[in-house]
Amino acid sequence: ATKTKTYRIGFSQCTGGDEWRKTMLHDMKRELTFHPNYTLLYEDAENSTTRQISQIQALIDQGIDLLIVSPNEVAPFAKVIEDVFKRGIPVILLDRKIETESYNAYIGGDNVEIGRLAGVFIGNHLKGKGRIVEIWGLPSSSPAQERHRGLLEELRKYPGIQVVKELNGQWERDTVGRVVAAELNTLKDVDLVFAHNDVMALGAYAVCKQKGIEKKLDFVGIDALPGPNAGMQAITDGILKASFLYPTGGEEAIETATRILAGKSVKREQVLNSIQIDGSNVRALKAQSDKLLAQQVDIEKQSQRIDALTQTYASQKNTLYITLAS
Ligand code: FRU
């Protein structure tokens, strides 16, 4: 029998701790169950750019056939990624961009468009008049820059809406807790907080709630993850007025990786769709995604059962051989 070729995919993640990135990894692993001849080597840089660069180098030293990377910041990664690419190792950029053309595919949502969609929602929601606070994700990461750009582009059409303050939440709930607590006086006097992700929008909400001012202003975020404690639930509960679906691209990244390694052509820029989720459509969308999550759990259980059966079968076959041989 011919032996199927095996492949090693390296995945360098800027941070692995939050629900969105856990979902991304999960989406990858689910897609990988269809490709048993692939192994994933996973590295989590925990928000450190220097750590992420050395982890990419270590992955190369270990020997990988392809690199998937979600780079922490825009600027510092060009050189290391160009080095990887020059060695003939294909590169897939996921969710965050960098300053080099040395990659085979970029997969992610259109963050400028998401910023614009947020601007349209805010303009309508505030009826063209109001004061807002913008909470940035890590300012040196591409989604933060692009979401900001899209927002401003759209808000220019609403001269009555002012961004009175920009805060740096670095994508993280803890950081937001600190910066928002230090700006309570500003927050008392605004109509809406727009954060570059739901984690930060919910972090800002929690601080305001603690101070008893949460009902005076509205909160808008991005990601709209299903599941408990995430964006979709928060919209259902009326805590977030809106959020924008930001697909993880985990499944598409694995699919693209397997195509590249099979010598097939792939689309270089793969833009994943987003939609606005608010009180008017959250029930239907939540029902759908809850169902999808439940089906995924079923599929995973079944595939574990098949694995177990295959193993039992393999060991029975061995026993049979041993019995016959002796
Ligand atoms: C998760 C996250 C998401 C956000 C994305 C941007 O780490 O902060 O909430 O949409 O990264 O890269």
GROMACS .gro file of C-alpha atoms and ligand atoms in nm:
model
  338
    1ALA     CA    1   0.000   0.000   0.000
    2THR     CA    2   0.119   0.355  -0.070
    3LYS     CA    3   0.175   0.559   0.243
    4THR     CA    4  -0.020   0.890   0.251
    5LYS     CA    5   0.209   1.187   0.278
    6THR     CA    6   0.198   1.364   0.611
    7TYR     CA    7   0.219   1.741   0.663
    8ARG     CA    8   0.299   1.969   0.952
    9ILE     CA    9   0.123   2.306   0.975
   10GLY     CA   10   0.267   2.563   1.213
   11PHE     CA   11   0.017   2.805   1.365
   12SER     CA   12   0.151   3.115   1.534
   13GLN     CA   13  -0.121   3.293   1.731
   14CYS     CA   14  -0.069   3.645   1.873
   15THR     CA   15  -0.274   3.558   2.178
   16GLY     CA   16  -0.477   3.251   2.263
   17GLY     CA   17  -0.656   3.342   2.582
   18ASP     CA   18  -0.983   3.497   2.462
   19GLU     CA   19  -1.301   3.325   2.342
   20TRP     CA   20  -1.269   3.451   1.985
   21ARG     CA   21  -0.924   3.295   1.942
   22LYS     CA   22  -1.026   2.978   2.124
   23THR     CA   23  -1.309   2.954   1.871
   24MET     CA   24  -1.059   3.007   1.588
   25LEU     CA   25  -0.840   2.720   1.711
   26HIS     CA   26  -1.144   2.503   1.759
   27ASP     CA   27  -1.262   2.579   1.404
   28MET     CA   28  -0.918   2.476   1.278
   29LYS     CA   29  -0.915   2.152   1.473
   30ARG     CA   30  -1.262   2.059   1.352
   31GLU     CA   31  -1.155   2.112   0.990
   32LEU     CA   32  -0.836   1.912   1.058
   33THR     CA   33  -1.037   1.605   1.158
   34PHE     CA   34  -1.110   1.569   0.784
   35HIS     CA   35  -0.736   1.559   0.717
   36PRO     CA   36  -0.582   1.294   0.943
   37ASN     CA   37  -0.247   1.320   0.765
   38TYR     CA   38  -0.198   1.677   0.895
   39THR     CA   39  -0.056   1.778   1.232
   40LEU     CA   40  -0.086   2.123   1.382
   41LEU     CA   41   0.203   2.275   1.577
   42TYR     CA   42   0.049   2.553   1.783
   43GLU     CA   43   0.226   2.847   1.951
   44ASP     CA   44   0.058   3.118   2.161
   45ALA     CA   45   0.260   3.442   2.195
   46GLU     CA   46   0.036   3.585   2.469
   47ASN     CA   47   0.033   3.935   2.316
   48SER     CA   48   0.413   3.959   2.292
   49THR     CA   49   0.552   4.051   1.950
   50THR     CA   50   0.909   3.949   2.037
   51ARG     CA   51   0.787   3.615   2.169
   52GLN     CA   52   0.579   3.560   1.855
   53ILE     CA   53   0.878   3.627   1.628
   54SER     CA   54   1.097   3.378   1.814
   55GLN     CA   55   0.814   3.123   1.816
   56ILE     CA   56   0.790   3.152   1.436
   57GLN     CA   57   1.165   3.092   1.411
   58ALA     CA   58   1.135   2.793   1.643
   59LEU     CA   59   0.853   2.648   1.429
   60ILE     CA   60   1.078   2.676   1.124
   61ASP     CA   61   1.359   2.500   1.311
   62GLN     CA   62   1.123   2.219   1.407
   63GLY     CA   63   1.031   2.176   1.041
   64ILE     CA   64   0.691   2.282   0.913
   65ASP     CA   65   0.542   2.258   0.564
   66LEU     CA   66   0.328   2.572   0.595
   67LEU     CA   67   0.283   2.862   0.836
   68ILE     CA   68  -0.048   3.013   0.945
   69VAL     CA   69   0.006   3.335   1.140
   70SER     CA   70  -0.210   3.596   1.309
   71PRO     CA   71   0.057   3.863   1.368
   72ASN     CA   72   0.029   4.075   1.681
   73GLU     CA   73   0.138   4.404   1.519
   74VAL     CA   74   0.172   4.537   1.164
   75ALA     CA   75   0.528   4.662   1.148
   76PRO     CA   76   0.773   4.419   1.313
   77PHE     CA   77   0.685   4.101   1.120
   78ALA     CA   78   0.789   4.176   0.763
   79LYS     CA   79   1.142   4.040   0.796
   80VAL     CA   80   1.068   3.711   0.970
   81ILE     CA   81   0.776   3.636   0.736
   82GLU     CA   82   0.989   3.716   0.431
   83ASP     CA   83   1.252   3.474   0.563
   84VAL     CA   84   0.990   3.201   0.600
   85PHE     CA   85   0.855   3.267   0.251
   86LYS     CA   86   1.204   3.267   0.094
   87ARG     CA   87   1.261   2.917   0.229
   88GLY     CA   88   0.968   2.806   0.017
   89ILE     CA   89   0.737   2.762   0.314
   90PRO     CA   90   0.389   2.892   0.220
   91VAL     CA   91   0.241   3.158   0.450
   92ILE     CA   92  -0.124   3.223   0.534
   93LEU     CA   93  -0.204   3.547   0.718
   94LEU     CA   94  -0.511   3.520   0.935
   95ASP     CA   95  -0.716   3.816   1.068
   96ARG     CA   96  -0.421   4.059   1.104
   97LYS     CA   97  -0.207   4.210   0.827
   98ILE     CA   98   0.160   4.303   0.795
   99GLU     CA   99   0.381   4.511   0.565
  100THR     CA  100   0.502   4.259   0.310
  101GLU     CA  101   0.378   4.089  -0.004
  102SER     CA  102   0.543   3.761   0.096
  103TYR     CA  103   0.235   3.553   0.166
  104ASN     CA  104   0.015   3.310  -0.026
  105ALA     CA  105  -0.320   3.409   0.120
  106TYR     CA  106  -0.475   3.658   0.358
  107ILE     CA  107  -0.798   3.542   0.523
  108GLY     CA  108  -1.011   3.773   0.735
  109GLY     CA  109  -1.305   4.008   0.766
  110ASP     CA  110  -1.304   4.349   0.597
  111ASN     CA  111  -1.224   4.564   0.899
  112VAL     CA  112  -1.259   4.899   0.721
  113GLU     CA  113  -1.607   4.793   0.614
  114ILE     CA  114  -1.692   4.680   0.967
  115GLY     CA  115  -1.582   5.022   1.096
  116ARG     CA  116  -1.808   5.185   0.838
  117LEU     CA  117  -2.102   4.963   0.933
  118ALA     CA  118  -2.048   5.064   1.295
  119GLY     CA  119  -2.047   5.430   1.187
  120VAL     CA  120  -2.377   5.388   1.001
  121PHE     CA  121  -2.535   5.219   1.302
  122ILE     CA  122  -2.410   5.488   1.542
  123GLY     CA  123  -2.523   5.770   1.309
  124ASN     CA  124  -2.874   5.628   1.288
  125HIS     CA  125  -2.897   5.519   1.649
  126LEU     CA  126  -2.801   5.865   1.777
  127LYS     CA  127  -3.011   6.031   1.507
  128GLY     CA  128  -2.711   6.226   1.389
  129LYS     CA  129  -2.633   6.392   1.718
  130GLY     CA  130  -2.426   6.286   2.015
  131ARG     CA  131  -2.098   6.235   2.196
  132ILE     CA  132  -1.910   5.909   2.174
  133VAL     CA  133  -1.601   5.744   2.316
  134GLU     CA  134  -1.401   5.510   2.092
  135ILE     CA  135  -1.207   5.231   2.263
  136TRP     CA  136  -0.925   5.107   2.042
  137GLY     CA  137  -0.780   4.761   2.019
  138LEU     CA  138  -0.399   4.746   2.011
  139PRO     CA  139  -0.324   5.057   1.797
  140SER     CA  140  -0.032   4.890   1.618
  141SER     CA  141  -0.249   4.598   1.500
  142SER     CA  142  -0.421   4.617   1.162
  143PRO     CA  143  -0.783   4.546   1.267
  144ALA     CA  144  -0.775   4.838   1.514
  145GLN     CA  145  -0.633   5.075   1.251
  146GLU     CA  146  -0.883   4.965   0.988
  147ARG     CA  147  -1.187   4.970   1.216
  148HIS     CA  148  -1.093   5.322   1.325
  149ARG     CA  149  -1.048   5.434   0.964
  150GLY     CA  150  -1.387   5.296   0.858
  151LEU     CA  151  -1.562   5.454   1.155
  152LEU     CA  152  -1.418   5.798   1.086
  153GLU     CA  153  -1.499   5.775   0.716
  154GLU     CA  154  -1.863   5.719   0.797
  155LEU     CA  155  -1.892   5.961   1.091
  156ARG     CA  156  -1.772   6.242   0.866
  157LYS     CA  157  -2.126   6.234   0.727
  158TYR     CA  158  -2.262   6.319   1.071
  159PRO     CA  159  -2.122   6.655   1.181
  160GLY     CA  160  -2.342   6.640   1.491
  161ILE     CA  161  -2.157   6.337   1.625
  162GLN     CA  162  -1.830   6.392   1.807
  163VAL     CA  163  -1.569   6.141   1.916
  164VAL     CA  164  -1.485   6.316   2.243
  165LYS     CA  165  -1.221   6.066   2.353
  166GLU     CA  166  -1.018   5.776   2.215
  167LEU     CA  167  -0.900   5.522   2.472
  168ASN     CA  168  -0.652   5.240   2.423
  169GLY     CA  169  -0.797   4.912   2.546
  170GLN     CA  170  -0.540   4.689   2.368
  171TRP     CA  171  -0.819   4.435   2.288
  172GLU     CA  172  -0.811   4.324   2.654
  173ARG     CA  173  -1.073   4.335   2.926
  174ASP     CA  174  -0.824   4.411   3.206
  175THR     CA  175  -0.677   4.709   3.023
  176VAL     CA  176  -1.025   4.843   2.953
  177GLY     CA  177  -1.118   4.811   3.318
  178ARG     CA  178  -0.826   5.036   3.409
  179VAL     CA  179  -0.858   5.300   3.134
  180VAL     CA  180  -1.234   5.333   3.167
  181ALA     CA  181  -1.218   5.363   3.546
  182ALA     CA  182  -0.972   5.650   3.498
  183GLU     CA  183  -1.211   5.828   3.257
  184LEU     CA  184  -1.539   5.803   3.445
  185ASN     CA  185  -1.602   6.175   3.427
  186THR     CA  186  -1.583   6.164   3.049
  187LEU     CA  187  -1.806   5.857   3.037
  188LYS     CA  188  -2.073   6.024   3.251
  189ASP     CA  189  -2.111   6.279   2.977
  190VAL     CA  190  -2.130   6.066   2.659
  191ASP     CA  191  -2.411   5.891   2.473
  192LEU     CA  192  -2.233   5.588   2.341
  193VAL     CA  193  -1.918   5.382   2.377
  194PHE     CA  194  -1.791   5.212   2.064
  195ALA     CA  195  -1.522   4.951   2.130
  196HIS     CA  196  -1.317   4.770   1.865
  197ASN     CA  197  -1.431   4.437   2.013
  198ASP     CA  198  -1.709   4.304   2.238
  199VAL     CA  199  -1.469   4.203   2.514
  200MET     CA  200  -1.378   4.571   2.560
  201ALA     CA  201  -1.736   4.696   2.515
  202LEU     CA  202  -1.847   4.456   2.788
  203GLY     CA  203  -1.550   4.553   3.005
  204ALA     CA  204  -1.650   4.920   2.976
  205TYR     CA  205  -2.010   4.829   3.055
  206ALA     CA  206  -1.902   4.640   3.369
  207VAL     CA  207  -1.713   4.943   3.504
  208CYS     CA  208  -2.010   5.173   3.432
  209LYS     CA  209  -2.246   4.929   3.596
  210GLN     CA  210  -2.032   4.920   3.906
  211LYS     CA  211  -2.061   5.299   3.924
  212GLY     CA  212  -2.434   5.292   3.850
  213ILE     CA  213  -2.414   5.489   3.524
  214GLU     CA  214  -2.458   5.205   3.272
  215LYS     CA  215  -2.814   5.303   3.180
  216LYS     CA  216  -2.713   5.653   3.074
  217LEU     CA  217  -2.517   5.541   2.770
  218ASP     CA  218  -2.515   5.272   2.502
  219PHE     CA  219  -2.248   5.018   2.411
  220VAL     CA  220  -2.149   4.885   2.070
  221GLY     CA  221  -1.880   4.627   1.995
  222ILE     CA  222  -1.745   4.389   1.731
  223ASP     CA  223  -1.716   4.006   1.703
  224ALA     CA  224  -2.071   3.897   1.796
  225LEU     CA  225  -1.959   3.554   1.915
  226PRO     CA  226  -2.228   3.301   2.003
  227GLY     CA  227  -2.220   3.116   2.333
  228PRO     CA  228  -2.265   3.229   2.694
  229ASN     CA  229  -2.105   3.557   2.812
  230ALA     CA  230  -2.020   3.670   2.458
  231GLY     CA  231  -2.150   3.936   2.220
  232MET     CA  232  -2.461   3.768   2.088
  233GLN     CA  233  -2.588   3.696   2.437
  234ALA     CA  234  -2.511   4.055   2.540
  235ILE     CA  235  -2.724   4.186   2.251
  236THR     CA  236  -3.005   3.951   2.354
  237ASP     CA  237  -2.978   4.089   2.708
  238GLY     CA  238  -2.983   4.448   2.581
  239ILE     CA  239  -2.633   4.518   2.716
  240LEU     CA  240  -2.487   4.580   2.370
  241LYS     CA  241  -2.700   4.775   2.123
  242ALA     CA  242  -2.519   4.620   1.827
  243SER     CA  243  -2.217   4.417   1.726
  244PHE     CA  244  -2.070   4.304   1.397
  245LEU     CA  245  -1.998   3.945   1.313
  246TYR     CA  246  -1.624   3.892   1.272
  247PRO     CA  247  -1.565   3.536   1.147
  248THR     CA  248  -1.251   3.367   1.279
  249GLY     CA  249  -1.145   3.217   0.946
  250GLY     CA  250  -1.005   2.911   1.126
  251GLU     CA  251  -1.183   2.664   0.901
  252GLU     CA  252  -1.094   2.857   0.582
  253ALA     CA  253  -0.729   2.874   0.690
  254ILE     CA  254  -0.701   2.495   0.719
  255GLU     CA  255  -0.890   2.442   0.396
  256THR     CA  256  -0.658   2.687   0.219
  257ALA     CA  257  -0.351   2.525   0.375
  258THR     CA  258  -0.450   2.180   0.250
  259ARG     CA  259  -0.515   2.319  -0.100
  260ILE     CA  260  -0.176   2.491  -0.112
  261LEU     CA  261   0.003   2.178   0.004
  262ALA     CA  262  -0.185   1.971  -0.254
  263GLY     CA  263  -0.051   2.207  -0.522
  264LYS     CA  264  -0.392   2.360  -0.595
  265SER     CA  265  -0.454   2.728  -0.657
  266VAL     CA  266  -0.602   2.948  -0.384
  267LYS     CA  267  -0.752   3.294  -0.373
  268ARG     CA  268  -0.493   3.537  -0.239
  269GLU     CA  269  -0.730   3.779  -0.063
  270GLN     CA  270  -1.012   3.593   0.109
  271VAL     CA  271  -1.256   3.841   0.258
  272LEU     CA  272  -1.500   3.693   0.506
  273ASN     CA  273  -1.844   3.850   0.531
  274SER     CA  274  -1.972   4.046   0.825
  275ILE     CA  275  -2.322   4.151   0.923
  276GLN     CA  276  -2.470   4.383   1.179
  277ILE     CA  277  -2.638   4.211   1.469
  278ASP     CA  278  -2.879   4.410   1.685
  279GLY     CA  279  -3.209   4.372   1.868
  280SER     CA  280  -3.398   4.320   1.542
  281ASN     CA  281  -3.218   4.007   1.421
  282VAL     CA  282  -3.037   3.866   1.723
  283ARG     CA  283  -3.307   3.611   1.815
  284ALA     CA  284  -3.306   3.445   1.474
  285LEU     CA  285  -2.928   3.449   1.445
  286LYS     CA  286  -2.877   3.320   1.796
  287ALA     CA  287  -3.118   3.032   1.737
  288GLN     CA  288  -2.925   2.946   1.423
  289SER     CA  289  -2.582   2.960   1.582
  290ASP     CA  290  -2.695   2.769   1.892
  291LYS     CA  291  -2.818   2.494   1.662
  292LEU     CA  292  -2.493   2.497   1.469
  293LEU     CA  293  -2.292   2.474   1.791
  294ALA     CA  294  -2.502   2.178   1.906
  295GLN     CA  295  -2.453   2.003   1.570
  296GLN     CA  296  -2.080   2.060   1.590
  297VAL     CA  297  -2.071   1.899   1.934
  298ASP     CA  298  -2.258   1.600   1.787
  299ILE     CA  299  -2.016   1.572   1.495
  300GLU     CA  300  -1.720   1.587   1.731
  301LYS     CA  301  -1.870   1.317   1.954
  302GLN     CA  302  -1.931   1.095   1.653
  303SER     CA  303  -1.582   1.140   1.519
  304GLN     CA  304  -1.439   1.052   1.862
  305ARG     CA  305  -1.656   0.740   1.863
  306ILE     CA  306  -1.528   0.646   1.517
  307ASP     CA  307  -1.169   0.698   1.635
  308ALA     CA  308  -1.232   0.474   1.934
  309LEU     CA  309  -1.389   0.205   1.713
  310THR     CA  310  -1.100   0.222   1.468
  311GLN     CA  311  -0.858   0.176   1.754
  312THR     CA  312  -1.049  -0.118   1.896
  313TYR     CA  313  -1.060  -0.270   1.550
  314ALA     CA  314  -0.687  -0.216   1.502
  315SER     CA  315  -0.603  -0.378   1.833
  316GLN     CA  316  -0.841  -0.671   1.763
  317LYS     CA  317  -0.672  -0.719   1.428
  318ASN     CA  318  -0.336  -0.733   1.604
  319THR     CA  319  -0.466  -0.987   1.853
  320LEU     CA  320  -0.594  -1.194   1.564
  321TYR     CA  321  -0.257  -1.185   1.390
  322ILE     CA  322  -0.082  -1.277   1.710
  323THR     CA  323  -0.326  -1.564   1.767
  324LEU     CA  324  -0.283  -1.691   1.415
  325ALA     CA  325   0.093  -1.659   1.424
  326SER     CA  326   0.145  -1.845   1.749
  327FRU     C1  327  -0.924   3.854   1.973
  327FRU     C2  328  -0.945   3.985   1.906
  327FRU     C3  329  -1.088   3.997   1.859
  327FRU     C4  330  -1.075   4.095   1.749
  327FRU     C5  331  -0.948   4.047   1.684
  327FRU     C6  332  -0.873   4.147   1.609
  327FRU     O1  333  -0.791   3.838   2.017
  327FRU     O2  334  -0.911   4.089   1.992
  327FRU     O3  335  -1.176   4.037   1.960
  327FRU     O4  336  -1.183   4.102   1.666
  327FRU     O5  337  -0.868   3.996   1.789
  327FRU     O6  338  -0.750   4.100   1.566
   0.00000   0.00000   0.00000
